[in-house]
Amino acid sequence: MSLSVKKIIDDRRSYMLPVLKRYVGAVDESQDAILQQMLTTAALEIQEHADISVLPCEMELRVENNDSELVQLYQTPKEVTSVTTADGQSVEYVREGRRIRTAGVYESLVIDYVTEPEEGECGRLMALVFQYATALYDGQTDELIKIIAQC
């Protein structure tokens, strides 16, 4: 199984950047690009480990050696946009919460879906995103594992 972010949909990072700048004490725009990249990295790392979406994303889940009709979706799925076999044939499915049930067992699947943060969960994780981004900015890589452990 592999899960990848195809695209960040609603770039909430623009709202998060001023907060991070205050958090790290950046006073001008000279560090904006690097801080923006650190926010992206931090948000994607936190949502991966927490299995809760922080940024709305288009995701691609590839499932190999599948032996079940039920497939788990990750990081707060909102809408499934397509389910296909690895060779591109459309697969019928029914959504069951954070899972899909396919009409039969397919050895390999590609599932595209959209995630959407839930405000309550996302709010809880934002402090970790800022801590992670700040640790990246300060070069405190030993802190990253400690921050991830809080997910």
C-alpha atoms as a PDB file:
ATOM      1  CA  MET A   1       0.000   0.000   0.000  1.00  0.00           C
ATOM      2  CA  SER A   2       1.224   3.487  -0.745  1.00  0.00           C
ATOM      3  CA  LEU A   3      -0.519   6.761  -0.005  1.00  0.00           C
ATOM      4  CA  SER A   4       0.572   9.955  -1.680  1.00  0.00           C
ATOM      5  CA  VAL A   5      -0.584  13.553  -1.832  1.00  0.00           C
ATOM      6  CA  LYS A   6      -1.345  14.471  -5.429  1.00  0.00           C
ATOM      7  CA  LYS A   7      -2.234  18.081  -4.659  1.00  0.00           C
ATOM      8  CA  ILE A   8      -2.906  20.385  -1.722  1.00  0.00           C
ATOM      9  CA  ILE A   9      -6.337  21.813  -2.551  1.00  0.00           C
ATOM     10  CA  ASP A  10      -7.031  24.730  -0.236  1.00  0.00           C
ATOM     11  CA  ASP A  11      -3.720  26.234   0.656  1.00  0.00           C
ATOM     12  CA  ARG A  12      -4.379  27.084   4.301  1.00  0.00           C
ATOM     13  CA  ARG A  13      -0.670  27.698   4.652  1.00  0.00           C
ATOM     14  CA  SER A  14      -1.236  31.339   3.654  1.00  0.00           C
ATOM     15  CA  TYR A  15      -3.323  31.738   6.821  1.00  0.00           C
ATOM     16  CA  MET A  16      -0.807  29.787   8.860  1.00  0.00           C
ATOM     17  CA  LEU A  17       2.283  31.699   7.707  1.00  0.00           C
ATOM     18  CA  PRO A  18       1.681  34.871   9.775  1.00  0.00           C
ATOM     19  CA  VAL A  19       1.115  32.733  12.869  1.00  0.00           C
ATOM     20  CA  LEU A  20       4.315  30.784  12.275  1.00  0.00           C
ATOM     21  CA  LYS A  21       6.251  34.000  11.642  1.00  0.00           C
ATOM     22  CA  ARG A  22       5.173  35.324  15.051  1.00  0.00           C
ATOM     23  CA  TYR A  23       5.951  31.951  16.614  1.00  0.00           C
ATOM     24  CA  VAL A  24       9.541  31.907  15.289  1.00  0.00           C
ATOM     25  CA  GLY A  25      10.112  35.656  15.573  1.00  0.00           C
ATOM     26  CA  ALA A  26      10.486  36.374  11.834  1.00  0.00           C
ATOM     27  CA  VAL A  27       9.762  40.071  11.295  1.00  0.00           C
ATOM     28  CA  ASP A  28      10.148  40.550   7.539  1.00  0.00           C
ATOM     29  CA  GLU A  29       9.355  38.656   4.341  1.00  0.00           C
ATOM     30  CA  SER A  30      12.895  37.420   3.658  1.00  0.00           C
ATOM     31  CA  GLN A  31      12.159  34.010   5.202  1.00  0.00           C
ATOM     32  CA  ASP A  32       8.609  33.565   3.874  1.00  0.00           C
ATOM     33  CA  ALA A  33       9.476  31.011   1.177  1.00  0.00           C
ATOM     34  CA  ILE A  34      11.411  28.732   3.517  1.00  0.00           C
ATOM     35  CA  LEU A  35       8.813  29.083   6.276  1.00  0.00           C
ATOM     36  CA  GLN A  36       6.069  28.226   3.758  1.00  0.00           C
ATOM     37  CA  GLN A  37       7.959  25.066   2.764  1.00  0.00           C
ATOM     38  CA  MET A  38       8.462  24.119   6.408  1.00  0.00           C
ATOM     39  CA  LEU A  39       4.741  24.590   7.060  1.00  0.00           C
ATOM     40  CA  THR A  40       3.917  22.271   4.172  1.00  0.00           C
ATOM     41  CA  THR A  41       6.389  19.652   5.356  1.00  0.00           C
ATOM     42  CA  ALA A  42       5.170  19.929   8.945  1.00  0.00           C
ATOM     43  CA  ALA A  43       1.466  19.733   8.058  1.00  0.00           C
ATOM     44  CA  LEU A  44       1.947  16.718   5.784  1.00  0.00           C
ATOM     45  CA  GLU A  45       4.092  14.896   8.377  1.00  0.00           C
ATOM     46  CA  ILE A  46       1.631  15.557  11.198  1.00  0.00           C
ATOM     47  CA  GLN A  47      -1.398  14.496   9.162  1.00  0.00           C
ATOM     48  CA  GLU A  48       0.376  11.332   8.016  1.00  0.00           C
ATOM     49  CA  HIS A  49       1.235  10.258  11.550  1.00  0.00           C
ATOM     50  CA  ALA A  50      -2.064  11.357  13.104  1.00  0.00           C
ATOM     51  CA  ASP A  51      -4.101   9.899  10.206  1.00  0.00           C
ATOM     52  CA  ILE A  52      -6.158  13.096  10.306  1.00  0.00           C
ATOM     53  CA  SER A  53      -6.149  15.705   7.559  1.00  0.00           C
ATOM     54  CA  VAL A  54      -4.636  19.095   8.396  1.00  0.00           C
ATOM     55  CA  LEU A  55      -4.627  20.417   4.815  1.00  0.00           C
ATOM     56  CA  PRO A  56      -7.352  19.530   2.311  1.00  0.00           C
ATOM     57  CA  CYS A  57      -5.647  17.297  -0.258  1.00  0.00           C
ATOM     58  CA  GLU A  58      -6.207  15.138  -3.289  1.00  0.00           C
ATOM     59  CA  MET A  59      -4.842  11.726  -2.309  1.00  0.00           C
ATOM     60  CA  GLU A  60      -3.914   8.611  -4.230  1.00  0.00           C
ATOM     61  CA  LEU A  61      -3.984   5.265  -2.457  1.00  0.00           C
ATOM     62  CA  ARG A  62      -2.370   2.347  -4.288  1.00  0.00           C
ATOM     63  CA  VAL A  63      -3.182  -1.092  -2.923  1.00  0.00           C
ATOM     64  CA  GLU A  64      -1.145  -4.069  -4.142  1.00  0.00           C
ATOM     65  CA  ASN A  65      -1.724  -7.754  -3.346  1.00  0.00           C
ATOM     66  CA  ASN A  66      -5.237  -6.958  -2.186  1.00  0.00           C
ATOM     67  CA  ASP A  67      -7.299  -9.873  -0.850  1.00  0.00           C
ATOM     68  CA  SER A  68     -10.428  -8.118   0.384  1.00  0.00           C
ATOM     69  CA  GLU A  69     -13.442  -6.173  -0.849  1.00  0.00           C
ATOM     70  CA  LEU A  70     -12.926  -3.685   2.014  1.00  0.00           C
ATOM     71  CA  VAL A  71     -10.214  -1.039   1.700  1.00  0.00           C
ATOM     72  CA  GLN A  72      -9.330   1.463   4.429  1.00  0.00           C
ATOM     73  CA  LEU A  73      -9.024   5.162   3.507  1.00  0.00           C
ATOM     74  CA  TYR A  74      -6.750   7.500   5.468  1.00  0.00           C
ATOM     75  CA  GLN A  75      -6.505  11.110   6.655  1.00  0.00           C
ATOM     76  CA  THR A  76     -10.151  12.181   6.972  1.00  0.00           C
ATOM     77  CA  PRO A  77     -11.602  11.280   3.555  1.00  0.00           C
ATOM     78  CA  LYS A  78     -14.390  13.518   2.311  1.00  0.00           C
ATOM     79  CA  GLU A  79     -15.114  12.250  -1.214  1.00  0.00           C
ATOM     80  CA  VAL A  80     -13.884   9.329  -3.301  1.00  0.00           C
ATOM     81  CA  THR A  81     -13.308  10.570  -6.860  1.00  0.00           C
ATOM     82  CA  SER A  82     -12.327   7.305  -8.563  1.00  0.00           C
ATOM     83  CA  VAL A  83     -11.546   3.660  -7.958  1.00  0.00           C
ATOM     84  CA  THR A  84      -9.725   1.762 -10.686  1.00  0.00           C
ATOM     85  CA  THR A  85      -7.589  -1.306 -11.142  1.00  0.00           C
ATOM     86  CA  ALA A  86      -3.871  -0.716 -11.681  1.00  0.00           C
ATOM     87  CA  ASP A  87      -4.439  -0.955 -15.445  1.00  0.00           C
ATOM     88  CA  GLY A  88      -7.119   1.772 -15.337  1.00  0.00           C
ATOM     89  CA  GLN A  89     -10.373  -0.224 -15.436  1.00  0.00           C
ATOM     90  CA  SER A  90     -13.153   1.413 -13.428  1.00  0.00           C
ATOM     91  CA  VAL A  91     -14.247  -0.478 -10.297  1.00  0.00           C
ATOM     92  CA  GLU A  92     -17.704  -0.278  -8.752  1.00  0.00           C
ATOM     93  CA  TYR A  93     -17.678   0.514  -5.042  1.00  0.00           C
ATOM     94  CA  VAL A  94     -19.752   1.676  -2.098  1.00  0.00           C
ATOM     95  CA  ARG A  95     -18.397   4.059   0.511  1.00  0.00           C
ATOM     96  CA  GLU A  96     -18.685   2.871   4.128  1.00  0.00           C
ATOM     97  CA  GLY A  97     -17.313   5.655   6.339  1.00  0.00           C
ATOM     98  CA  ARG A  98     -13.515   5.578   6.114  1.00  0.00           C
ATOM     99  CA  ARG A  99     -13.642   2.480   3.928  1.00  0.00           C
ATOM    100  CA  ILE A 100     -14.813   1.478   0.498  1.00  0.00           C
ATOM    101  CA  ARG A 101     -16.299  -1.866  -0.437  1.00  0.00           C
ATOM    102  CA  THR A 102     -15.537  -2.925  -3.986  1.00  0.00           C
ATOM    103  CA  ALA A 103     -17.784  -5.137  -6.095  1.00  0.00           C
ATOM    104  CA  GLY A 104     -15.379  -8.061  -5.923  1.00  0.00           C
ATOM    105  CA  VAL A 105     -11.758  -8.595  -4.952  1.00  0.00           C
ATOM    106  CA  TYR A 106      -9.159  -6.909  -7.141  1.00  0.00           C
ATOM    107  CA  GLU A 107      -5.468  -7.696  -6.700  1.00  0.00           C
ATOM    108  CA  SER A 108      -4.432  -4.082  -7.215  1.00  0.00           C
ATOM    109  CA  LEU A 109      -6.430  -0.875  -6.858  1.00  0.00           C
ATOM    110  CA  VAL A 110      -5.845   2.834  -7.299  1.00  0.00           C
ATOM    111  CA  ILE A 111      -8.186   4.976  -5.214  1.00  0.00           C
ATOM    112  CA  ASP A 112      -8.290   8.735  -5.658  1.00  0.00           C
ATOM    113  CA  TYR A 113     -10.041  10.763  -3.000  1.00  0.00           C
ATOM    114  CA  VAL A 114     -10.235  14.172  -1.388  1.00  0.00           C
ATOM    115  CA  THR A 115      -9.575  14.842   2.281  1.00  0.00           C
ATOM    116  CA  GLU A 116     -11.045  17.614   4.387  1.00  0.00           C
ATOM    117  CA  PRO A 117      -9.904  18.603   7.870  1.00  0.00           C
ATOM    118  CA  GLU A 118     -12.395  18.342  10.701  1.00  0.00           C
ATOM    119  CA  GLU A 119     -12.116  21.569  12.648  1.00  0.00           C
ATOM    120  CA  GLY A 120     -11.981  19.989  16.101  1.00  0.00           C
ATOM    121  CA  GLU A 121      -9.243  17.530  15.211  1.00  0.00           C
ATOM    122  CA  CYS A 122      -7.386  19.968  12.984  1.00  0.00           C
ATOM    123  CA  GLY A 123      -7.275  22.572  15.765  1.00  0.00           C
ATOM    124  CA  ARG A 124      -5.709  20.055  18.115  1.00  0.00           C
ATOM    125  CA  LEU A 125      -3.004  19.238  15.597  1.00  0.00           C
ATOM    126  CA  MET A 126      -2.123  22.803  14.565  1.00  0.00           C
ATOM    127  CA  ALA A 127       0.035  23.317  17.663  1.00  0.00           C
ATOM    128  CA  LEU A 128       2.046  20.264  16.607  1.00  0.00           C
ATOM    129  CA  VAL A 129       2.355  21.614  13.061  1.00  0.00           C
ATOM    130  CA  PHE A 130       3.800  24.873  14.396  1.00  0.00           C
ATOM    131  CA  GLN A 131       6.141  23.030  16.778  1.00  0.00           C
ATOM    132  CA  TYR A 132       7.347  20.777  13.956  1.00  0.00           C
ATOM    133  CA  ALA A 133       7.857  23.685  11.527  1.00  0.00           C
ATOM    134  CA  THR A 134       9.713  25.647  14.219  1.00  0.00           C
ATOM    135  CA  ALA A 135      11.972  22.673  14.993  1.00  0.00           C
ATOM    136  CA  LEU A 136      12.753  22.415  11.261  1.00  0.00           C
ATOM    137  CA  TYR A 137      13.466  26.147  11.089  1.00  0.00           C
ATOM    138  CA  ASP A 138      15.735  26.027  14.137  1.00  0.00           C
ATOM    139  CA  GLY A 139      17.493  22.871  12.960  1.00  0.00           C
ATOM    140  CA  GLN A 140      16.354  20.904  16.018  1.00  0.00           C
ATOM    141  CA  THR A 141      15.909  17.605  14.197  1.00  0.00           C
ATOM    142  CA  ASP A 142      16.141  15.644  17.458  1.00  0.00           C
ATOM    143  CA  GLU A 143      12.828  17.259  18.488  1.00  0.00           C
ATOM    144  CA  LEU A 144      10.919  16.041  15.422  1.00  0.00           C
ATOM    145  CA  ILE A 145      10.423  12.498  16.719  1.00  0.00           C
ATOM    146  CA  LYS A 146       9.180  13.823  20.059  1.00  0.00           C
ATOM    147  CA  ILE A 147       6.654  16.039  18.282  1.00  0.00           C
ATOM    148  CA  ILE A 148       5.461  13.204  16.014  1.00  0.00           C
ATOM    149  CA  ALA A 149       5.020  10.979  19.086  1.00  0.00           C
ATOM    150  CA  GLN A 150       2.322  13.385  20.316  1.00  0.00           C
ATOM    151  CA  CYS A 151       0.107  12.655  17.311  1.00  0.00           C
END
